CSV table of C-alpha atoms and ligand atoms in Angstrom, one decimal:
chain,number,residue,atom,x,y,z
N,1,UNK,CA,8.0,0.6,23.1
N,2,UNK,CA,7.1,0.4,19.7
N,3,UNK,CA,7.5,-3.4,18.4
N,4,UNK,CA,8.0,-4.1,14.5
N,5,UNK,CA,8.0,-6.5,12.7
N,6,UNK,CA,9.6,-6.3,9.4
N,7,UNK,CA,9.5,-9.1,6.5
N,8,UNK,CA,11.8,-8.4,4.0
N,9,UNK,CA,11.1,-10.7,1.2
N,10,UNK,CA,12.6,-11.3,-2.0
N,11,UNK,CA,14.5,-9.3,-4.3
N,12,UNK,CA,15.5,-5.4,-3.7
N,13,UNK,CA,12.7,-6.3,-0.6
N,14,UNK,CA,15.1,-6.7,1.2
N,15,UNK,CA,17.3,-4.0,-0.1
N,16,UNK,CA,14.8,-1.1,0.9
N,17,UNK,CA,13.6,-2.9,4.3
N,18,UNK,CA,17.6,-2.6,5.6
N,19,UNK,CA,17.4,1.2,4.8
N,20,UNK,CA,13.9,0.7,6.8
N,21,UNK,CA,15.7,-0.5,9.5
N,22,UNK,CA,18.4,1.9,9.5
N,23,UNK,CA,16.6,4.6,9.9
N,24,UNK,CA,13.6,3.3,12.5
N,25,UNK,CA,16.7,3.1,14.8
N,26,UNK,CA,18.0,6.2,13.7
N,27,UNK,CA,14.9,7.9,15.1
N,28,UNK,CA,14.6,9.3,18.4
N,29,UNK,CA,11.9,6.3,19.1
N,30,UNK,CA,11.8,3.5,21.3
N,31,UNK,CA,12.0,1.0,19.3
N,32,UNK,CA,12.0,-2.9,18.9
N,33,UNK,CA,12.3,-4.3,15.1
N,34,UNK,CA,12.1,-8.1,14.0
N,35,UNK,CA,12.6,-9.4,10.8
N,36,UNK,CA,11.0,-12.6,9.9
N,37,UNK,CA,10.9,-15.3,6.8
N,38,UNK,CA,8.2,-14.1,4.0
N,39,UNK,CA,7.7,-14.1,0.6
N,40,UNK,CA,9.7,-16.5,-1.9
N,41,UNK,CA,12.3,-16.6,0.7
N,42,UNK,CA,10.1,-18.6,2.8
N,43,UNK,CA,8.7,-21.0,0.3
N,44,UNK,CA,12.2,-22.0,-0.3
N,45,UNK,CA,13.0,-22.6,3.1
N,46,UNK,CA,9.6,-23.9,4.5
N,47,UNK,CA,7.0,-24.5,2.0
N,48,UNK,CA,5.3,-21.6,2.5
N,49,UNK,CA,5.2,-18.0,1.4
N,50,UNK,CA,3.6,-17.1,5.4
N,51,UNK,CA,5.0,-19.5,7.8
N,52,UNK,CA,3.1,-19.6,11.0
N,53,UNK,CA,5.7,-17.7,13.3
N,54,UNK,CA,6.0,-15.0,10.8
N,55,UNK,CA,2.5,-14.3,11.4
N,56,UNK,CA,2.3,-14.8,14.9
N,57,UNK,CA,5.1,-12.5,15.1
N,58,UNK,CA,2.9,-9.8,13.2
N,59,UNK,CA,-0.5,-10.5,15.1
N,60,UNK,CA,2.2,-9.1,18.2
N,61,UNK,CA,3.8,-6.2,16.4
N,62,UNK,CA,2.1,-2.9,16.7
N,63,UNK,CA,3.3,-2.3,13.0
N,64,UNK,CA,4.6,-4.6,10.1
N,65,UNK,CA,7.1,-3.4,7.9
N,66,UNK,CA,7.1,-5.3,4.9
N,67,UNK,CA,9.5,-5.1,1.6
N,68,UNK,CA,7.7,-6.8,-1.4
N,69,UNK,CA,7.7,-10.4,-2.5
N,70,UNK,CA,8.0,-11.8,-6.1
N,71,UNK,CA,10.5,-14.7,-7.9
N,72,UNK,CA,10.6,-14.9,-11.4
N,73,UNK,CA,11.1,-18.6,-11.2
N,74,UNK,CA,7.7,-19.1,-8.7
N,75,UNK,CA,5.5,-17.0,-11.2
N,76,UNK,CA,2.8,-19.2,-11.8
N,77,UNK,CA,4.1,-21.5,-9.6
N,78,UNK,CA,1.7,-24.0,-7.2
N,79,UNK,CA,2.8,-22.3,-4.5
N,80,UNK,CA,3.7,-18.6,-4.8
N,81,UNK,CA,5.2,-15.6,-2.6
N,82,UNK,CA,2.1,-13.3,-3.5
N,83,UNK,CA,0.0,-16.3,-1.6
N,84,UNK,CA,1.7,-14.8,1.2
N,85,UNK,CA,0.9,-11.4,1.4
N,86,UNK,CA,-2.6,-11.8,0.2
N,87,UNK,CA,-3.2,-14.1,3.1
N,88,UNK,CA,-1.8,-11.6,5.6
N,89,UNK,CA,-3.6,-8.8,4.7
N,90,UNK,CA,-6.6,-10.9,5.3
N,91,UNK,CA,-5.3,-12.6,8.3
N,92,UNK,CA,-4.4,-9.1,9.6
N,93,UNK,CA,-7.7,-7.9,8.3
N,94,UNK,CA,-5.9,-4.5,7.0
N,95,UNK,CA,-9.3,-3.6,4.8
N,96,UNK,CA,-7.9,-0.1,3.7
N,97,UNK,CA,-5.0,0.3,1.4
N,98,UNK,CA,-4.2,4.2,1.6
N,99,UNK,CA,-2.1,4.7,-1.1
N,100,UNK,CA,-1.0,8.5,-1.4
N,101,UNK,CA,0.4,10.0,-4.7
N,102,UNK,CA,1.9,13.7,-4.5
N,103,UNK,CA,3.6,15.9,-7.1
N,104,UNK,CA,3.5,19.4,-8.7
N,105,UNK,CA,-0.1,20.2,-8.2
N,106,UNK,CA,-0.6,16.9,-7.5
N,107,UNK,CA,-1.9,15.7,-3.6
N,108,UNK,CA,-4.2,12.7,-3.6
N,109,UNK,CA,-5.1,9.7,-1.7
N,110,UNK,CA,-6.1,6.4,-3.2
N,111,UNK,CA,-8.0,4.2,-0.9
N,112,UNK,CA,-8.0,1.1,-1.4
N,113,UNK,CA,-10.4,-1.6,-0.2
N,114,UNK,CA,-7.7,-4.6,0.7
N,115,UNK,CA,-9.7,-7.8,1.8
N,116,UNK,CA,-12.0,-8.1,-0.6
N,117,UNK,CA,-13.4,-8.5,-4.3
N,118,UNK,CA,-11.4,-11.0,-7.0
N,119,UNK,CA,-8.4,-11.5,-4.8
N,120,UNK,CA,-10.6,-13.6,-3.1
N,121,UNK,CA,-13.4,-14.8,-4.5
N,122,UNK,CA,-14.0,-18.4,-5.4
N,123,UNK,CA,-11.6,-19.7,-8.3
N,124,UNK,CA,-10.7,-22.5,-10.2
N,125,UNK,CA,-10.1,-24.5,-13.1
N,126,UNK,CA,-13.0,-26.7,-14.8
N,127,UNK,CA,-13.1,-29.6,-16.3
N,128,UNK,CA,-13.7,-28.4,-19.9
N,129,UNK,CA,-10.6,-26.0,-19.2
N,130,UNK,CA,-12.1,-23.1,-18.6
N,131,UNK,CA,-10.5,-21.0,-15.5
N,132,UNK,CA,-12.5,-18.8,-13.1
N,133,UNK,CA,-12.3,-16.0,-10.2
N,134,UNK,CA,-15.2,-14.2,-8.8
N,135,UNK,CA,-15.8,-11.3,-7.6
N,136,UNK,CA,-17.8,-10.5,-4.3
N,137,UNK,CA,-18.7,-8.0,-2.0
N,138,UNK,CA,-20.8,-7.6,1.2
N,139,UNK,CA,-22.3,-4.1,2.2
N,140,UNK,CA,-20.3,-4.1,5.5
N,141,UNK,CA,-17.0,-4.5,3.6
N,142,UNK,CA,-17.8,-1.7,1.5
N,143,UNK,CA,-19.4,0.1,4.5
N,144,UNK,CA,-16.4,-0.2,6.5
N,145,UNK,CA,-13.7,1.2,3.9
N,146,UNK,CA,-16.0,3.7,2.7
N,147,UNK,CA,-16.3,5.6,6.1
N,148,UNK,CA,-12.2,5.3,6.1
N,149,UNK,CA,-12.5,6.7,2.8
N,150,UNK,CA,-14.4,9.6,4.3
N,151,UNK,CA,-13.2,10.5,7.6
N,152,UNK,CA,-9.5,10.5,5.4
N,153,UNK,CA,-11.5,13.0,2.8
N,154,UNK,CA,-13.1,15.3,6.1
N,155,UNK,CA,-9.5,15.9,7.3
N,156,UNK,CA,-8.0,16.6,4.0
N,157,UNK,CA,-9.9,18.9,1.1
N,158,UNK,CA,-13.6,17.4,1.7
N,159,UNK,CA,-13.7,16.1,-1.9
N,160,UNK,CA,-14.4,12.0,-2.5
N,161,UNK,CA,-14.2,10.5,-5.7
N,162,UNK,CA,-15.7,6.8,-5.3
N,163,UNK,CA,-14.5,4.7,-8.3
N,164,UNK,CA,-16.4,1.8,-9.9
N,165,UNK,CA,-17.9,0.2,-13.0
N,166,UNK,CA,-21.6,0.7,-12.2
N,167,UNK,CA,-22.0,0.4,-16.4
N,168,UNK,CA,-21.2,-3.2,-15.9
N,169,UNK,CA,-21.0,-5.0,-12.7
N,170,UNK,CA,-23.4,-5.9,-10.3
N,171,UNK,CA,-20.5,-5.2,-6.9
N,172,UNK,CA,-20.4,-1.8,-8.5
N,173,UNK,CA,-23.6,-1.4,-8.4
N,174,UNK,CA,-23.7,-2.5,-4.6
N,175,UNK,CA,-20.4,-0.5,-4.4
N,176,UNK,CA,-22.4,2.7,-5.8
N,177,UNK,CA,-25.5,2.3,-3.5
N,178,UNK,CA,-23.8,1.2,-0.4
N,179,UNK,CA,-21.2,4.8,-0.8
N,180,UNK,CA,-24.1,7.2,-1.7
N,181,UNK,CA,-26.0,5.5,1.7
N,182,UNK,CA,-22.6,5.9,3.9
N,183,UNK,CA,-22.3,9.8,2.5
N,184,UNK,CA,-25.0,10.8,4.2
N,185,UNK,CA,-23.2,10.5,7.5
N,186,UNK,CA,-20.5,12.8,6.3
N,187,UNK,CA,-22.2,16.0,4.9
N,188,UNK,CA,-18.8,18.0,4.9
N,189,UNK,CA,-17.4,16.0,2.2
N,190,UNK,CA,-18.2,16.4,-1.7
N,191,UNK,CA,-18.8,13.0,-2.8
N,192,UNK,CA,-18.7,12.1,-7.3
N,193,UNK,CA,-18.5,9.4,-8.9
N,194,UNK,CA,-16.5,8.1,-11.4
N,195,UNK,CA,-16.2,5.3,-13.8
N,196,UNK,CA,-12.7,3.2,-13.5
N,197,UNK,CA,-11.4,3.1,-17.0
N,198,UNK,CA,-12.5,7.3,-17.0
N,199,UNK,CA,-10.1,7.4,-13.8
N,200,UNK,CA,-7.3,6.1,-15.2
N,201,UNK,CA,-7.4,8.6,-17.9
N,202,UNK,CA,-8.1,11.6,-15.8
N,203,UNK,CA,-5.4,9.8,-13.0
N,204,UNK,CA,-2.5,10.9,-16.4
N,205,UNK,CA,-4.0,14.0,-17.6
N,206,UNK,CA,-6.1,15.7,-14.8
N,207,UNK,CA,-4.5,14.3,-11.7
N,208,UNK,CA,-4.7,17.5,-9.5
N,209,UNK,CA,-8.1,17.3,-9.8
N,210,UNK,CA,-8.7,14.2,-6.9
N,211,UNK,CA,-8.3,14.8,-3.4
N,212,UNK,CA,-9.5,11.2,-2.0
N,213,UNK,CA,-10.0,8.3,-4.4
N,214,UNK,CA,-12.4,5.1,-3.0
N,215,UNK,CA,-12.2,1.9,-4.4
N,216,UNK,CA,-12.2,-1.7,-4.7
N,217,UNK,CA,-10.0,-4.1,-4.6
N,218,UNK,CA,-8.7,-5.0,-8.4
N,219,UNK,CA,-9.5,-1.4,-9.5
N,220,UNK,CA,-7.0,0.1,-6.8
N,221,UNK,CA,-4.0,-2.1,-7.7
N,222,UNK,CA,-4.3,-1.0,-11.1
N,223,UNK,CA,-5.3,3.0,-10.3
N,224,UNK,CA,-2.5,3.2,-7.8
N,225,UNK,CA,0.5,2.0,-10.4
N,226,UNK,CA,-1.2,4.5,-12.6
N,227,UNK,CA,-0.9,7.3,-10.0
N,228,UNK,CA,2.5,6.5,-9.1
N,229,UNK,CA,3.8,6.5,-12.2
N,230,UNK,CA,1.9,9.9,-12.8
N,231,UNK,CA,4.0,11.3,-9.6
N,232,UNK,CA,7.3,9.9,-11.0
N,233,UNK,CA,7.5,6.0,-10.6
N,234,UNK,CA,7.0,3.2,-8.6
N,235,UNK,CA,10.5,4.6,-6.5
N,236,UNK,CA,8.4,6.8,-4.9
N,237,UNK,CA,5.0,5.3,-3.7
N,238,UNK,CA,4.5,4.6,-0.4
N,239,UNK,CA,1.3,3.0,1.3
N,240,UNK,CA,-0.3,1.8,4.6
N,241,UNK,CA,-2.3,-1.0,5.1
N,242,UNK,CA,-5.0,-0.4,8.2
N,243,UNK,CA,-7.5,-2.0,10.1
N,244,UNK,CA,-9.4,-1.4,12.8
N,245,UNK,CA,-6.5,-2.2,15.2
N,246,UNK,CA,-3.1,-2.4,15.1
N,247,UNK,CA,-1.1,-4.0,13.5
N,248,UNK,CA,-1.1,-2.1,10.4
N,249,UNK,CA,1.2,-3.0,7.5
N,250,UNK,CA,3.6,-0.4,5.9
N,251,UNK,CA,4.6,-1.6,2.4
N,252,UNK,CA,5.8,0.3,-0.5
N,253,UNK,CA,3.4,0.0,-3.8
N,254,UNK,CA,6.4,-1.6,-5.9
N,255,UNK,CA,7.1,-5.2,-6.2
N,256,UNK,CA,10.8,-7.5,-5.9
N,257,UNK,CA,11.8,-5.3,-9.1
N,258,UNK,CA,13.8,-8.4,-10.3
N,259,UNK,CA,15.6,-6.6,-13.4
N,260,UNK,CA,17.7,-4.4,-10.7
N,261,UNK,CA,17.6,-7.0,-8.0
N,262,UNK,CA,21.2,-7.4,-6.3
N,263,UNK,CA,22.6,-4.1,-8.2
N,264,UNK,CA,22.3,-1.9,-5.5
N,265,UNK,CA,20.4,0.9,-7.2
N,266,UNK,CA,16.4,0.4,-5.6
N,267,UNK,CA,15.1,3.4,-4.4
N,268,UNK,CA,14.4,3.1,-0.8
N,269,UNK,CA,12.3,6.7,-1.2
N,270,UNK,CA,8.6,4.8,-1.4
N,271,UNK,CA,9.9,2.1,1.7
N,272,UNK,CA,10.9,5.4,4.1
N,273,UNK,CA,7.4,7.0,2.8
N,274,UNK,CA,5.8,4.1,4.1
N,275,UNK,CA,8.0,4.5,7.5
N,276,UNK,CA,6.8,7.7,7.4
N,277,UNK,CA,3.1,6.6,7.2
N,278,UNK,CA,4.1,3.9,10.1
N,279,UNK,CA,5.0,7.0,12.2
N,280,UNK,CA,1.8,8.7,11.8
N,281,UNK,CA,-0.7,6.0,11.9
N,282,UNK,CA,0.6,3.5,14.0
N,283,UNK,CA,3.4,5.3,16.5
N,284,UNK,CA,1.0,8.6,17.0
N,285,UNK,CA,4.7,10.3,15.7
N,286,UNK,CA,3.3,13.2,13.2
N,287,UNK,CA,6.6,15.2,13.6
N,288,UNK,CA,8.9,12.1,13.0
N,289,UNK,CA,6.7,11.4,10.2
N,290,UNK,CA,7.4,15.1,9.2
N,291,UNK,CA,10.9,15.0,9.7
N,292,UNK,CA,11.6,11.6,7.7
N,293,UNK,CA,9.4,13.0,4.7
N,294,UNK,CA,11.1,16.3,5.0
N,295,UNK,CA,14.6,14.2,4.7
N,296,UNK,CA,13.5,11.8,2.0
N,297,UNK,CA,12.3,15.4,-0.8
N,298,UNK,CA,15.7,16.6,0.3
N,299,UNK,CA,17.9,13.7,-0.6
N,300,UNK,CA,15.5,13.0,-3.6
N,301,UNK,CA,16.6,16.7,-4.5
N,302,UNK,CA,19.8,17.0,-4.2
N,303,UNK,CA,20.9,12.6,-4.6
N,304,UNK,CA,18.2,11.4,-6.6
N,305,UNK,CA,18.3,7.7,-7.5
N,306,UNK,CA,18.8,6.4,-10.9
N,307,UNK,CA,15.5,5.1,-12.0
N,308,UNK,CA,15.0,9.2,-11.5
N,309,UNK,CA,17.8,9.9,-13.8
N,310,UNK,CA,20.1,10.1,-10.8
N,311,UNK,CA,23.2,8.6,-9.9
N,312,UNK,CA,22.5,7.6,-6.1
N,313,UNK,CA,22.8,3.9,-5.2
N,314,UNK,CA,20.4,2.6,-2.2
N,315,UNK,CA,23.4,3.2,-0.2
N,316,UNK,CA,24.0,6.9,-0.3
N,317,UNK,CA,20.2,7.7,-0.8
N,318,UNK,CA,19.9,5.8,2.6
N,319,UNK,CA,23.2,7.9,4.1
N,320,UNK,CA,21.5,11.0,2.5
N,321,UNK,CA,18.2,10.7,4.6
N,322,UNK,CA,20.3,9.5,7.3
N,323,UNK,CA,22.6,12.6,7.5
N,324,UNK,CA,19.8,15.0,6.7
N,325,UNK,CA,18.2,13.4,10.2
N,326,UNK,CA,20.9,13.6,12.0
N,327,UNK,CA,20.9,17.1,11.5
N,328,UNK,CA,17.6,18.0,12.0
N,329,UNK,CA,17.7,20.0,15.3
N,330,UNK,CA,14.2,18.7,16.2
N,331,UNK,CA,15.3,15.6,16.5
N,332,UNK,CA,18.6,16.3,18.8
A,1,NAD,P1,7.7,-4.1,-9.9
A,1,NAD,O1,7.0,-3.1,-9.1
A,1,NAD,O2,8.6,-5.0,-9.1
A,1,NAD,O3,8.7,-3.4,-10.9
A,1,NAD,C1,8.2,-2.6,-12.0
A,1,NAD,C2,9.3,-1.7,-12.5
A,1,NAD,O4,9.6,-0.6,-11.6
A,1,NAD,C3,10.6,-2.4,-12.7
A,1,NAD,O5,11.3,-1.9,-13.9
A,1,NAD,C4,11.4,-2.1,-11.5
A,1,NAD,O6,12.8,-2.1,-11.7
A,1,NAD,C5,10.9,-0.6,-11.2
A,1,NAD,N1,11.0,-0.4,-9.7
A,1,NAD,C6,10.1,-0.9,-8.8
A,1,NAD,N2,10.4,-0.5,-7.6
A,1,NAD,C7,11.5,0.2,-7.7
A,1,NAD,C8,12.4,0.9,-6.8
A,1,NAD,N3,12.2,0.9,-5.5
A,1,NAD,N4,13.5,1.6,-7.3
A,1,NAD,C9,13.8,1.6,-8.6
A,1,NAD,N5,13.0,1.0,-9.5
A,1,NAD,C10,11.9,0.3,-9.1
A,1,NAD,O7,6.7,-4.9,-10.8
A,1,NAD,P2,6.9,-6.2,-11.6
A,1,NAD,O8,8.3,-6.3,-12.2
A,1,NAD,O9,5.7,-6.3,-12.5
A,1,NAD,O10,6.8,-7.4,-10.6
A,1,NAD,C11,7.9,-8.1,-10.0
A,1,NAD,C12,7.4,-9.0,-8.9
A,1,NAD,O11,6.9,-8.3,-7.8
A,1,NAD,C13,6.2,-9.9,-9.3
A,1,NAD,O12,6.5,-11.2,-8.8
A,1,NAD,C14,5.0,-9.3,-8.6
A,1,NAD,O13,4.1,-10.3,-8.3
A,1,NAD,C15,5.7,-8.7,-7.4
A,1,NAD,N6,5.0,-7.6,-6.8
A,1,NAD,C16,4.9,-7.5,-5.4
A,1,NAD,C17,4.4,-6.5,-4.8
A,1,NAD,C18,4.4,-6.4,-3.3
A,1,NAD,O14,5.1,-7.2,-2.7
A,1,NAD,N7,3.7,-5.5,-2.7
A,1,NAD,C19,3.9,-5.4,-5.5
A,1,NAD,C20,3.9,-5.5,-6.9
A,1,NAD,C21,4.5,-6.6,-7.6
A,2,IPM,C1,0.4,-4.6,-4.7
A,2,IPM,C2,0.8,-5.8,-5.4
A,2,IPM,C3,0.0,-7.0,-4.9
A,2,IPM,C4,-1.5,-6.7,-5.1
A,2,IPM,C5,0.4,-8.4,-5.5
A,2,IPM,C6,1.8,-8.6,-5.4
A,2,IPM,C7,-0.4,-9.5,-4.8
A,2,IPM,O1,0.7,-5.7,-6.8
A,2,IPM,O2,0.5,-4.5,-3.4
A,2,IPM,O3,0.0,-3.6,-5.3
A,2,IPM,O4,-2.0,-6.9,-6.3
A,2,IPM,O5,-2.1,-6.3,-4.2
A,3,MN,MN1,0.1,-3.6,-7.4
């Protein structure tokens, strides 16, 4: 049985995690989902954005379903809801974001190093004002997401652009040197380099040229929004969160969207994605993973949502994947 745990958050979070829901137990697939306090929701209630049983209940899952945190009224709050989900991450030690971003002519992977770099690095205020956050890498963290970032590149076109800002920074430069040492193990893949503010350029106007994009931390948050809204918006971007181990954690690439929270109208297309990328990497399902892709173009085609120009609320989009299952003979 496949155990999930699923924390919905705060605003449409919890919108997109129900359609989540839906359709895991839609699926011909043994399985067991969870939901547990996370996000704003939990500060409110307990004090904290990651209250211990939520992540006890995720260090037992074999996946973590997780909707997206974020309250306008705890933005630079003491305590905040995105305290929670960088502590998971490094709690679950999920060091490679893959972040996929597909379109006409467009098919490429961002990974995304997870645990590490400004996120969280020393910080602080000083005495004479001044604020401060650091950013740090070891050779094994980069080591480590780098040979993800290549076995990933092997199985897809061969071709590995490793992003970084060697011009300035001293972790690029470790970033650079620690890559080029790692590529020797993997002489099937094409490895380039590229600087990050000359990827975000080519991420709008070239963006068919990447097959597999490596990098850190900050620069992959950034490169990722860029890429999804390349490939048609933040609706539509899915990701997976891995370790070494399970669990992994499947979150969509948006945040709590609080201008549409409550209306109805999220786009649950980049939280099935991320189902989809649960049902390949952590429920060995390739063909569910298929299937649930194959449902989500279809209904994007022929109900699309409205921050796609559509009319579809969450509702039908979700009863338009559901229905397009259902009658999917592979599945009967
Ligand atoms: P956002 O991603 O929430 O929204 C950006 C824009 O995209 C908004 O106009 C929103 O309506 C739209 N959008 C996003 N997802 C959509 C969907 N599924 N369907 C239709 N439209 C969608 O970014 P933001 O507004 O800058 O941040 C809001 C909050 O979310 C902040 O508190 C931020 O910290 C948090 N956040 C959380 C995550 C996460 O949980 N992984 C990711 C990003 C931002
Ligand atoms: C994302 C989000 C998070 C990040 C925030 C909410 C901490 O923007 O998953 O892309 O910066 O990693
Ligand atoms: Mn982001």
């Amino acid at each position: 049985m496949l155990r999930v745990a699923c924390l919905p958050g705060d605003g449409i979070g919890p919108e997109v995690a129900a359609v989540a829901i839906d359709v895991l137990r839609a699926l011909p697939l043994d399985v067991e989902v969870e939901e547990h306090t996370f996000g704003g929701a939990a500060i409110l209630a307990d004090e904290t954005p990651l209250p211990e049983a939520t992540l006890a209940a995720c260090r037992e899952a074999d996946a973590v379903v997780l909707g997206a945190v974020g309250l306008p009224e705890l933005e630079g709050a003491p305590v905040r809801p995105e305290q929670g989900l960088i502590e998971l991450r490094r709690a679950l030690d999920v060091y490679a974001n893959l972040r996929p971003a597909t379109g006409p002519e467009i098919d490429l992977l961002i990974v995304r190093e997870l645990v590490g770099g400004l996120y969280y690095g020393a910080s602080g205020r000083r005495p004479d004002g001044s604020a401060f956050d650091t950013c740090e890498y070891t050779p094994r963290a980069i080591e480590r997401v780098a040979r993800r970032a290549f076995e990933l590149a092997g199985a897809r076109r061969g071709r590995l652009t490793s992003v970084d800002k060697v011009n300035v920074l001293e972790t690029s430069r470790l970033w650079r040197e620690t890559v080029v040492r790692v590529a020797t193990d993997y002489p099937g893949v094409e490895l380039e380099h590229m600087l990050v503010d000359t990827a975000g350029l080519n991420l709008v106007q070239t963006p068919g040229r990447f097959d597999v994009i490596l990098t850190e931390n900050t620069f992959g948050d950034i490169l990722s929004d860029v890429a999804a809204g390349t490939c048609g918006g933040l609706g539509l971007s899915a990701s997976a969160s891995l370790g070494d181990g399970p669990p992994g954690v499947f979150e969509p690439v948006h945040g709590s969207a609080p201008d549409i929270a409550g209306l109805g109208i999220a786009n649950p297309a980049a939280m099935l994605r991320s189902v989809a990328l649960l049902l390949r990497h952590a429920a060995e399902e390739p063909e569910l993973a298929t299937a649930l892709e194959q449902a989500v173009d279809g209904a994007l085609a022929e109900t699309p949502t409205v921050d796609l120009g559509g009319s579809a609320t969450t509702a039908e989009f979700a009863e338009s994947v559901l229905g397009r299952l259902g009658a999917a003979a592979s599945l009967r």
